[in-house]
mmCIF file of C-alpha atoms in Angstrom:
data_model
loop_
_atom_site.group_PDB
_atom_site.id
_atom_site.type_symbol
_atom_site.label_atom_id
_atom_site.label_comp_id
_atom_site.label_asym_id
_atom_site.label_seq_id
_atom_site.Cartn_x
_atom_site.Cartn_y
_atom_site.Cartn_z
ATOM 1 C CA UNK A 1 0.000 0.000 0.000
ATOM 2 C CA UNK A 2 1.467 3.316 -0.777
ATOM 3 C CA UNK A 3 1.173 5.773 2.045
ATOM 4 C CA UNK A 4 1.062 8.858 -0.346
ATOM 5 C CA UNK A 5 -2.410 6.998 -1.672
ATOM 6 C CA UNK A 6 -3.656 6.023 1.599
ATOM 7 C CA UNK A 7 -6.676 7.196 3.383
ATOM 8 C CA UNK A 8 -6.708 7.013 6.714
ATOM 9 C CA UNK A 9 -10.300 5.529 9.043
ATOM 10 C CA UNK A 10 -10.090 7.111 11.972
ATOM 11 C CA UNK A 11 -13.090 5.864 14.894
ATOM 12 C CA UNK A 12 -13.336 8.053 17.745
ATOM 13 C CA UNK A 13 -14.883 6.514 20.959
ATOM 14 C CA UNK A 14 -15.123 6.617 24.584
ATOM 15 C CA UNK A 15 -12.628 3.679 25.480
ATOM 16 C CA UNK A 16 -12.543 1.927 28.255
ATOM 17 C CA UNK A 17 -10.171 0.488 30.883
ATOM 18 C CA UNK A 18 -8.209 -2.505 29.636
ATOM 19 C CA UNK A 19 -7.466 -3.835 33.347
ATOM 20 C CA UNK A 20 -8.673 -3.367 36.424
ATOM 21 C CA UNK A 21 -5.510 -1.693 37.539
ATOM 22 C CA UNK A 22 -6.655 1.137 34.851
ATOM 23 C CA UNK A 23 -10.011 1.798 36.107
ATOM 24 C CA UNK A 24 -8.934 4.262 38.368
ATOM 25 C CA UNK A 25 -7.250 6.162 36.386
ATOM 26 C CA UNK A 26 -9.484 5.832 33.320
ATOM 27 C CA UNK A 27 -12.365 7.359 35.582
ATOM 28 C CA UNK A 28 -9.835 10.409 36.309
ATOM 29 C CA UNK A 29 -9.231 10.922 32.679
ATOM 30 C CA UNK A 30 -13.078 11.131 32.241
ATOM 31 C CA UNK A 31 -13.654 12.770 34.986
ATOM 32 C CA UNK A 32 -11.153 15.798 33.989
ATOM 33 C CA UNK A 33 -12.968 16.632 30.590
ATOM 34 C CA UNK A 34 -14.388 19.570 31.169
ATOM 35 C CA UNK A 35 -16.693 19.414 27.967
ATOM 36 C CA UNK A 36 -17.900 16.354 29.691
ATOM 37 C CA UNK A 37 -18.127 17.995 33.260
ATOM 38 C CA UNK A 38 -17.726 21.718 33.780
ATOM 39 C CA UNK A 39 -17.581 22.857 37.279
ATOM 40 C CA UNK A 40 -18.432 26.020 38.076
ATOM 41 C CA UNK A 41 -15.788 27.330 40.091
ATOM 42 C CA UNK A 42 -13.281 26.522 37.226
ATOM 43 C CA UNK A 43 -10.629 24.789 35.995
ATOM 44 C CA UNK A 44 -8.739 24.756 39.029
ATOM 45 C CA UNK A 45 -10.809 22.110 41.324
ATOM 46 C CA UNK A 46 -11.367 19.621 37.919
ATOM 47 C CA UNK A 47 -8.334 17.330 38.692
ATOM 48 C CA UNK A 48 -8.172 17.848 42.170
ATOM 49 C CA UNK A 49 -12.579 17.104 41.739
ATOM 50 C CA UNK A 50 -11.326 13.788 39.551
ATOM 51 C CA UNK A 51 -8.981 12.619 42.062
ATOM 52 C CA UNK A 52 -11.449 12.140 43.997
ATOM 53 C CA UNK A 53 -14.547 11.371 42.468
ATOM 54 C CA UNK A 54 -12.234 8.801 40.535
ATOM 55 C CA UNK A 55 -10.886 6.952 43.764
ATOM 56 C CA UNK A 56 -14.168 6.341 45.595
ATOM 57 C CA UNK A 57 -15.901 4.997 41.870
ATOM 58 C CA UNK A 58 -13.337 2.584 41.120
ATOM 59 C CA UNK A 59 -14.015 0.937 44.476
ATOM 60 C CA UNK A 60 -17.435 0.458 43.519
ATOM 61 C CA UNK A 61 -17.414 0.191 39.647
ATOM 62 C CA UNK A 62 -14.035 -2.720 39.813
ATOM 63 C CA UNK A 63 -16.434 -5.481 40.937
ATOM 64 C CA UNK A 64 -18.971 -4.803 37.990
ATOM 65 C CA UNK A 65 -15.838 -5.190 35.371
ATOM 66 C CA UNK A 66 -14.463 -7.905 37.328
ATOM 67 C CA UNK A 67 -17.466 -9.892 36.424
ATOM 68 C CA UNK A 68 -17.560 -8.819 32.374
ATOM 69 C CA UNK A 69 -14.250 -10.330 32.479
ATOM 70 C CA UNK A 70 -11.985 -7.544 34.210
ATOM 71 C CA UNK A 71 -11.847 -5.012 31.496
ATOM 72 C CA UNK A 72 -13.815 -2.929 28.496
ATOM 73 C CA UNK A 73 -14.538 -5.022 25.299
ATOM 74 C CA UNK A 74 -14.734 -1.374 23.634
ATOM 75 C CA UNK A 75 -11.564 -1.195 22.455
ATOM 76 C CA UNK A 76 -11.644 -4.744 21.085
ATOM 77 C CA UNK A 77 -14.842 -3.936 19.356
ATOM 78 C CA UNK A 78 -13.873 -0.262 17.559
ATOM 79 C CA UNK A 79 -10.652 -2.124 16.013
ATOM 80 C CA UNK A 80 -13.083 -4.913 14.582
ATOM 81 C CA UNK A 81 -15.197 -2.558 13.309
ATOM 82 C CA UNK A 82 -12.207 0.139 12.146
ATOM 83 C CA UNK A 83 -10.959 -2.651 10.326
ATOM 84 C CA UNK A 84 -14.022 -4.374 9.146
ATOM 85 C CA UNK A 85 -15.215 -1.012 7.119
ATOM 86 C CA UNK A 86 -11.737 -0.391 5.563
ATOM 87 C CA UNK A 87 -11.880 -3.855 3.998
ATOM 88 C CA UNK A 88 -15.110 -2.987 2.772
ATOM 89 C CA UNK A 89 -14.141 0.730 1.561
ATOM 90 C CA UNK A 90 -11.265 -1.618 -0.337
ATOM 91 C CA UNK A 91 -7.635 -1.183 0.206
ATOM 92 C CA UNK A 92 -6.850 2.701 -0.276
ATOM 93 C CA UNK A 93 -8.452 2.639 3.621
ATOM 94 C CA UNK A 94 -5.908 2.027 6.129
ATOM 95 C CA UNK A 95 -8.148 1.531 10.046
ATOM 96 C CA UNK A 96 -7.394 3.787 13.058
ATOM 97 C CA UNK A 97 -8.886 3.849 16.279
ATOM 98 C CA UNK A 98 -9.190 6.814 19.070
ATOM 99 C CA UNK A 99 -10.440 6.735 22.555
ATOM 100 C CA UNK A 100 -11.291 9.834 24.424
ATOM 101 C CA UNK A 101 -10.046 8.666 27.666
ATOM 102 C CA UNK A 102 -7.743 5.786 27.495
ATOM 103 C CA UNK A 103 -5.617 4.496 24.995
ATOM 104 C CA UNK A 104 -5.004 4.377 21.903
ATOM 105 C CA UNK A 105 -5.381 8.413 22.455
ATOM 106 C CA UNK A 106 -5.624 10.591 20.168
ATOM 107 C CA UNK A 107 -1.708 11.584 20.179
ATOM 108 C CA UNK A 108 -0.988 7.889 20.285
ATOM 109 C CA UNK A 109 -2.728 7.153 16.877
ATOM 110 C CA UNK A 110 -1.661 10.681 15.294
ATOM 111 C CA UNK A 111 1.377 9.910 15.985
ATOM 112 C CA UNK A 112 1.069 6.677 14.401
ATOM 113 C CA UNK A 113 -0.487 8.077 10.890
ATOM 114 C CA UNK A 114 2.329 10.576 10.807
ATOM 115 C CA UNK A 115 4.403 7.500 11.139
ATOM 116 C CA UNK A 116 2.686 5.473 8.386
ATOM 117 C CA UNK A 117 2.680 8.599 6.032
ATOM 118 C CA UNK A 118 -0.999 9.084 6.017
ATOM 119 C CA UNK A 119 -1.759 12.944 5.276
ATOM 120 C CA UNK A 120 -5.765 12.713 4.649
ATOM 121 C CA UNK A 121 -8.218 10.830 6.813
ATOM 122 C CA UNK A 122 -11.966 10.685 7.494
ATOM 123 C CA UNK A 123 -13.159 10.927 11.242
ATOM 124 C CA UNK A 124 -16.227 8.840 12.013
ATOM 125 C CA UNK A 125 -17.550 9.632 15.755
ATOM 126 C CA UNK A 126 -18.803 6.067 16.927
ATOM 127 C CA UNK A 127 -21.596 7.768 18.926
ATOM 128 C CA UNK A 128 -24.176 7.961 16.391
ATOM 129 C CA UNK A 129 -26.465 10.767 18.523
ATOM 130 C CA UNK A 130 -24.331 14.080 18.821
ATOM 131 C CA UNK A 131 -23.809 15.525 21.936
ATOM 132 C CA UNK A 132 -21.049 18.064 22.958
ATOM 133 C CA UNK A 133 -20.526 15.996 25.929
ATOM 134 C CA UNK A 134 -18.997 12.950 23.758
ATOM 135 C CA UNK A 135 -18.809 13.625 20.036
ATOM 136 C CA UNK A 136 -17.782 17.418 20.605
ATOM 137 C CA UNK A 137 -15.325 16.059 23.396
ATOM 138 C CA UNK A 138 -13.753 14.120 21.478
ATOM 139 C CA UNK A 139 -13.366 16.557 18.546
ATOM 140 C CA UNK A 140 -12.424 18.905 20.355
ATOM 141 C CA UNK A 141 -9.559 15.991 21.913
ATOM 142 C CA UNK A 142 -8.551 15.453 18.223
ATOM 143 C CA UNK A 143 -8.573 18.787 16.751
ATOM 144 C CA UNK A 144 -6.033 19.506 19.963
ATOM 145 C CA UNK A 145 -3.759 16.355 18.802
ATOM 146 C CA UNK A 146 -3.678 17.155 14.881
ATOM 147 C CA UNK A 147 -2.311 20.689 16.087
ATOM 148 C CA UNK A 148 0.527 19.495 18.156
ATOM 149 C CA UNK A 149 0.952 15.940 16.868
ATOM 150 C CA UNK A 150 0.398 16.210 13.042
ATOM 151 C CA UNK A 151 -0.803 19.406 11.579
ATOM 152 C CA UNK A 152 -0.125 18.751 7.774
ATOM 153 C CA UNK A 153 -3.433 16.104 8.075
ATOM 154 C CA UNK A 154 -6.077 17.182 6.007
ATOM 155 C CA UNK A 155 -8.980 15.065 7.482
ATOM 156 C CA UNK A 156 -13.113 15.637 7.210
ATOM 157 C CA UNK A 157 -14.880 14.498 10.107
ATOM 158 C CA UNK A 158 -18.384 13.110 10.395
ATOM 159 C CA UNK A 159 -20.298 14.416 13.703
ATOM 160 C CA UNK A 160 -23.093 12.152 13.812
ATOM 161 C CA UNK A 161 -25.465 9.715 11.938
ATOM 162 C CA UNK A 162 -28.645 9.148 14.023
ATOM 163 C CA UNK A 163 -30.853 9.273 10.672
ATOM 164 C CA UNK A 164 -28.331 7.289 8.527
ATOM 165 C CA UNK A 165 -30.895 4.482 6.803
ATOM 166 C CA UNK A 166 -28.265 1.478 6.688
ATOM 167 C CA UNK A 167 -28.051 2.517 10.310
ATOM 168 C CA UNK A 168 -31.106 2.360 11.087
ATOM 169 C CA UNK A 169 -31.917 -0.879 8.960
ATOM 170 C CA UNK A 170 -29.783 -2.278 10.778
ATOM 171 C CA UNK A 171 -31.013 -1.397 14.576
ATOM 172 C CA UNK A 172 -34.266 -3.219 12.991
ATOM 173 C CA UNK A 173 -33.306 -6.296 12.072
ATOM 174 C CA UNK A 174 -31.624 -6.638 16.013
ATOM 175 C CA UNK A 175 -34.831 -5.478 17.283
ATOM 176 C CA UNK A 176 -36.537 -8.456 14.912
ATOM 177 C CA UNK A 177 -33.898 -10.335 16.225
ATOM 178 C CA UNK A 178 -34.635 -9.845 19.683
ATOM 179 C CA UNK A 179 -37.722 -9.876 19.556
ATOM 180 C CA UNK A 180 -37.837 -13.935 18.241
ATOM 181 C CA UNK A 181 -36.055 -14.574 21.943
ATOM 182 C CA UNK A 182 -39.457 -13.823 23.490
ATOM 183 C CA UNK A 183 -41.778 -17.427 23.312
ATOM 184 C CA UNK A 184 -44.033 -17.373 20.603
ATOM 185 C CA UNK A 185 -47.076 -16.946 23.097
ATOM 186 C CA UNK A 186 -45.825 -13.594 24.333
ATOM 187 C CA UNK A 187 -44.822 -12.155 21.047
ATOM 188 C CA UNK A 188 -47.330 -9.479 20.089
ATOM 189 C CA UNK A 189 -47.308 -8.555 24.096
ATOM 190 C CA UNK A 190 -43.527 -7.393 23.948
ATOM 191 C CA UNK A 191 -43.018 -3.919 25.122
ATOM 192 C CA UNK A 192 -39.969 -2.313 23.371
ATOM 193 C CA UNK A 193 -37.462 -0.048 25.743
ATOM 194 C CA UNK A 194 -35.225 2.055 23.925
ATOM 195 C CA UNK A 195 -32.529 3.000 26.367
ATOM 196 C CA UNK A 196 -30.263 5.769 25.398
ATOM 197 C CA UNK A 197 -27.209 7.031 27.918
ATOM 198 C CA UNK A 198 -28.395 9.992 29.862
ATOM 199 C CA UNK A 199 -27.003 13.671 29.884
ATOM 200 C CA UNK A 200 -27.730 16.285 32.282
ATOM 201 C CA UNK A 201 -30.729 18.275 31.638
ATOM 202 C CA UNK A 202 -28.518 21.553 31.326
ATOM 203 C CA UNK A 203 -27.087 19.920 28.261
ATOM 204 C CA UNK A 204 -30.444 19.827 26.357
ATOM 205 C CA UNK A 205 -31.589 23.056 28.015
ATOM 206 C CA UNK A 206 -28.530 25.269 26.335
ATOM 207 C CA UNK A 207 -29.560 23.386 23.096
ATOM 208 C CA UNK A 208 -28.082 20.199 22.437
ATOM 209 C CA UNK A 209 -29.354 18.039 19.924
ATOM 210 C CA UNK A 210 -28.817 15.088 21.549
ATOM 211 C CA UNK A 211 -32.625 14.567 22.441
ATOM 212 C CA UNK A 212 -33.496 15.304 18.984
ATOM 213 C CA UNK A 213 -31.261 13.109 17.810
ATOM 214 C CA UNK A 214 -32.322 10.206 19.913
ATOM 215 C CA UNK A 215 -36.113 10.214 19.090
ATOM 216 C CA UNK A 216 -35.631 10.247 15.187
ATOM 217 C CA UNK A 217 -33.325 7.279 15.873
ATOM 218 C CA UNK A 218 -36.164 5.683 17.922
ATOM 219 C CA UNK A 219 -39.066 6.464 15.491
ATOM 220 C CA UNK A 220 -37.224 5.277 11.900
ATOM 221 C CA UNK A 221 -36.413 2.446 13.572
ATOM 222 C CA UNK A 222 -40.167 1.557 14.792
ATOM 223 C CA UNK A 223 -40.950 2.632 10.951
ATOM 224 C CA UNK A 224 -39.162 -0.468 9.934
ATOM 225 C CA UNK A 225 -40.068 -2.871 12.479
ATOM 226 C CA UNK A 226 -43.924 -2.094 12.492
ATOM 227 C CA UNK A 227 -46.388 -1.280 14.727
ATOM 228 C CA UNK A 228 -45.644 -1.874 18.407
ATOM 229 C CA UNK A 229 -45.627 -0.049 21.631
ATOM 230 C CA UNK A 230 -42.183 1.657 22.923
ATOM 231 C CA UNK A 231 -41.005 3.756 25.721
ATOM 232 C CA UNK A 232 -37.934 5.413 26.192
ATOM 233 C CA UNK A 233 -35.661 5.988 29.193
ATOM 234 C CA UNK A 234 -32.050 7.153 29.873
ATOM 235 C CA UNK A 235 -29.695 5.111 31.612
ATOM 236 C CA UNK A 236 -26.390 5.130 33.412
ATOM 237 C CA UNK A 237 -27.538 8.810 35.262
ATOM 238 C CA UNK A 238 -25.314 9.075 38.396
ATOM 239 C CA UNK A 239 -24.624 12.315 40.411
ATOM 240 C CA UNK A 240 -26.260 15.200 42.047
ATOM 241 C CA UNK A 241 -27.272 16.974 38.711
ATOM 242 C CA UNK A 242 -30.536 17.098 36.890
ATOM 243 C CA UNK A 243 -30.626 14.442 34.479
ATOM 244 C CA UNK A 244 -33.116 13.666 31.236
ATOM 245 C CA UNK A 245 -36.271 11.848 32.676
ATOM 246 C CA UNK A 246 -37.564 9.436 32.363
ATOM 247 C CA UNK A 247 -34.880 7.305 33.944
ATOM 248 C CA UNK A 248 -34.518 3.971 32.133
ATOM 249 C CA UNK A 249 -35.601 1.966 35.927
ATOM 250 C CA UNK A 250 -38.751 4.004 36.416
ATOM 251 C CA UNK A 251 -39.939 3.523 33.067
ATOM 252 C CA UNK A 252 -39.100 -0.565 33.604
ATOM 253 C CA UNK A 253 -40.805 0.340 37.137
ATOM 254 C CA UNK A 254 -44.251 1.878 35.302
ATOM 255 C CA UNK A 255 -44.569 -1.251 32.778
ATOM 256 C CA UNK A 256 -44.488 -3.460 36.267
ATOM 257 C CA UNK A 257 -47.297 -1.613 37.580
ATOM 258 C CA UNK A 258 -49.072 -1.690 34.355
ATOM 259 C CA UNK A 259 -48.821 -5.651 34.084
ATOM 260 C CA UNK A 260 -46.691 -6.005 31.658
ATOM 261 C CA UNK A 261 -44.444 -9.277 31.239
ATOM 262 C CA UNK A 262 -42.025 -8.963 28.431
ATOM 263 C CA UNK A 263 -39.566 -6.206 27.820
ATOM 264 C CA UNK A 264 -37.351 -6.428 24.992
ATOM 265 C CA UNK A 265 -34.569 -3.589 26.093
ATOM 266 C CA UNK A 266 -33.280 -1.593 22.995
ATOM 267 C CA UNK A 267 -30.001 0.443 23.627
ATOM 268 C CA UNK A 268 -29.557 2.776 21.084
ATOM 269 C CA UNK A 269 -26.722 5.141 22.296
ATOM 270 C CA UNK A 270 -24.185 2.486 22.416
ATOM 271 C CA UNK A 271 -23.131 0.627 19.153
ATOM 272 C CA UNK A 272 -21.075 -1.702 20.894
ATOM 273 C CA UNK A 273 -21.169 -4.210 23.863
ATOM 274 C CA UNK A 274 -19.659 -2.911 27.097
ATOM 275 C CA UNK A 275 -20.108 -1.896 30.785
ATOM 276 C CA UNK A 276 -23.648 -0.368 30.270
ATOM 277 C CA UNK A 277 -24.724 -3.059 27.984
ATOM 278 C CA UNK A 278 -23.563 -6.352 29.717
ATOM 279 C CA UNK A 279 -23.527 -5.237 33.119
ATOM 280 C CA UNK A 280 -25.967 -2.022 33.479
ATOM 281 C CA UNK A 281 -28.585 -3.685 31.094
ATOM 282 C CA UNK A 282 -27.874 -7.738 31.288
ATOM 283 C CA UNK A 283 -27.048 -7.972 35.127
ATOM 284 C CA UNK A 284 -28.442 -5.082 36.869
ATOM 285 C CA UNK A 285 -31.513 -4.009 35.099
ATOM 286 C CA UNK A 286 -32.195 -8.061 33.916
ATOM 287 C CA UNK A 287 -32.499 -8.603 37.912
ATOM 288 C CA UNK A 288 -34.434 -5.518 38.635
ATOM 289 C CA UNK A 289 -37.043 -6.388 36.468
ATOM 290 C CA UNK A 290 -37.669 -9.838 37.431
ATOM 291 C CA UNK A 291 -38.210 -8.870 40.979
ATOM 292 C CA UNK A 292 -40.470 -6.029 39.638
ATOM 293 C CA UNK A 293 -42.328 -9.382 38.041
ATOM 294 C CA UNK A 294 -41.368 -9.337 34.758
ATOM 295 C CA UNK A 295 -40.659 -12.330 33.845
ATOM 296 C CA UNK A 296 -39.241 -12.219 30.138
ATOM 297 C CA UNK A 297 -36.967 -9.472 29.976
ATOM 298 C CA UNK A 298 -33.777 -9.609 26.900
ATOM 299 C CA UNK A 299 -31.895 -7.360 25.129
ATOM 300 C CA UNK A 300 -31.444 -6.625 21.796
ATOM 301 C CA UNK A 301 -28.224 -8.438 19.738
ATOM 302 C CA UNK A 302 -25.631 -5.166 19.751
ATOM 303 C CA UNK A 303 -24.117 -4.326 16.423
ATOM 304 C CA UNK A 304 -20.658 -4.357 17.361
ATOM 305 C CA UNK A 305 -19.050 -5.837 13.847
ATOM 306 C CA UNK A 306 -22.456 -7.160 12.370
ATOM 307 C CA UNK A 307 -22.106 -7.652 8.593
ATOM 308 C CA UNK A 308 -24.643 -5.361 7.979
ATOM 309 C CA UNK A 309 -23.892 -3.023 10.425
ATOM 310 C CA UNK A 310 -20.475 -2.664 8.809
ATOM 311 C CA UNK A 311 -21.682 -2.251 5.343
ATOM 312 C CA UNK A 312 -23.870 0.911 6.990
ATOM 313 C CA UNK A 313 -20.686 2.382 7.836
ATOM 314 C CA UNK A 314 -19.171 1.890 4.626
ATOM 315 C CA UNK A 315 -21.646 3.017 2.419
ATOM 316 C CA UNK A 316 -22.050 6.195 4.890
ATOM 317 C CA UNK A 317 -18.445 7.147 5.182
ATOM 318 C CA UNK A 318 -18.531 6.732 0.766
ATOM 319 C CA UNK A 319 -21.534 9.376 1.062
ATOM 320 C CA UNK A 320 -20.057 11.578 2.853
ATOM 321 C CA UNK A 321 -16.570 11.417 0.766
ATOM 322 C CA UNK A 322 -18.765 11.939 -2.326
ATOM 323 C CA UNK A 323 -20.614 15.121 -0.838
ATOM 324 C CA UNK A 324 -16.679 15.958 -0.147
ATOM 325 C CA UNK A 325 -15.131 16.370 -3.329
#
């Protein structure tokens, strides 16, 4: 492959602690971004703030990993999928990934291009739903890194692609998918619970489209899989903030009340398996449910590297280098 000709893939994510030694500090990282969390008395108390907040999490979050298998699968999953859609975009494509806050970094894999002799790339934010609390982040992370680390890249970037149809095409089929784990008896009494990561309500209230974003995700995707009842909630809410309502649990909380037996739990936030989706979702919520007395409670099949999740990818990041030109 000649570098000259190369384009490089680059994902951005979240990342996620590879050990459980790195929790700790993975949580500080996070908790130091102040696009993610902006305290009002300034930039002074953030680290000191993420010390702390940092050392008293990881004592309760290490057990949770511990039982997913002691680390993040994120990292394993954005270099299947980096490398999955570069095949498919043929071999001009050469796969990068960036996490926000753990590694590879966004240095780490500049670095790495400028080392390769890539000079052009297209950035593809893995959060489909933009929000300026991860996909402006971790922009903002990268635009920082090509700066200092490799400023002769010429690079587009695409922000977000809650609308995209292969996406959404996809999402449906999982939802089909899902839904053939209920017995056939119970099938047309599924209730469908899209659960999308929650922000604090400041974020929407300054004008995020985050919200936006999420409920045109939610509706094309109910467009494709029929007529059906769904509910949405927002998960993995933590802190003394305001946070979108309705939370994820009171919503699971309300269908108890109301009778209802099977919930088929959609998370549409996360492309990817990890901490909210095996543990949050498939331990926690799973057990929270049945004691609320519902007794068939599953989750949607995640995309992670799903053939035709990839070929969504694919075809959007050849849209967008055709609008490009």
């Amino acid at each position: 492959m000649d570098p000259e000709n190369s384009t490089g893939l680059v994902l951005l994510n979240m990342g996620g602690p590879d050990s459980l030694d790195s929790i700790e500090p993975f949580l500080y990282n996070l908790f130091s971004d102040r696009d993610l969390i902006h305290l009002p008395l300034g930039a002074m108390l953030q680290r000191p703030f993420a010390r702390l907040i940092s050392h008293f999490r990881a004592r309760r979050v290490r057990e949770n990993y511990r039982i997913i298998g002691g680390s993040s699968p994120l990292l394993k999953w954005t270099n299947l999928q980096a490398r999955a859609i570069a095949t498919e975009m043929g071999p001009a494509f050469r796969p990068y990934v960036a996490m926000r806050y753990w590694h590879p970094d966004a240095r780490e894999t500049l670095r790495r291009m400028a080392a390769d002799g890539v000079e052009r790339a297209v950035v593809l934010s893995m959060y489909p739903h933009f929000t300026g609390a991860t996909t402006g982040s971790s922009l903002n992370d990268f635009r920082r890194a090509v700066a200092s680390v490799h400023p002769s890249l010429k690079y587009s970037v695409i922000e977000h692609w809650y609308d995209w149809p292969g996406y959404l095409d996809a999402l449906a089929r999982r939802v089909r998918e899902g839904l053939a784990k209920f017995p056939a008896e119970m099938h047309d009494r599924v209730q469908i619970l899209f659960s999308a990561h929650a922000l604090p309500q400041k974020f929407i209230d300054r004008g995020d489209p985050y919200l936006e974003h999420v409920l045109s995700t939610v509706k094309g995707t109910m467009q494709r899989v029929g007529e059906r009842n769904w509910h949405l909630g927002f998960q993995s809410r933590s802190g003394p903030v305001r946070w979108m309502e309705p939370d994820t649990v009171e919503v699971l909380d309300r269908l108890a009340t109301d009778g209802v037996e099977a919930v088929l739990m959609v998370p549409i936030s996360f492309v990817s398996d990890h901490i909210e989706t095996l543990h949050e979702i498939d331990i926690e919520y799973l057990d929270h449910a049945r004691k609320q007395g519902i007794r068939h409670f599953h989750r949607m099949p995640s995309l992670n590297d799903h053939p035709d999740f990839i070929g969504a990818m694919a075809a959007l990041v050849t849209d967008h280098l055709d609008r490009n030109k």
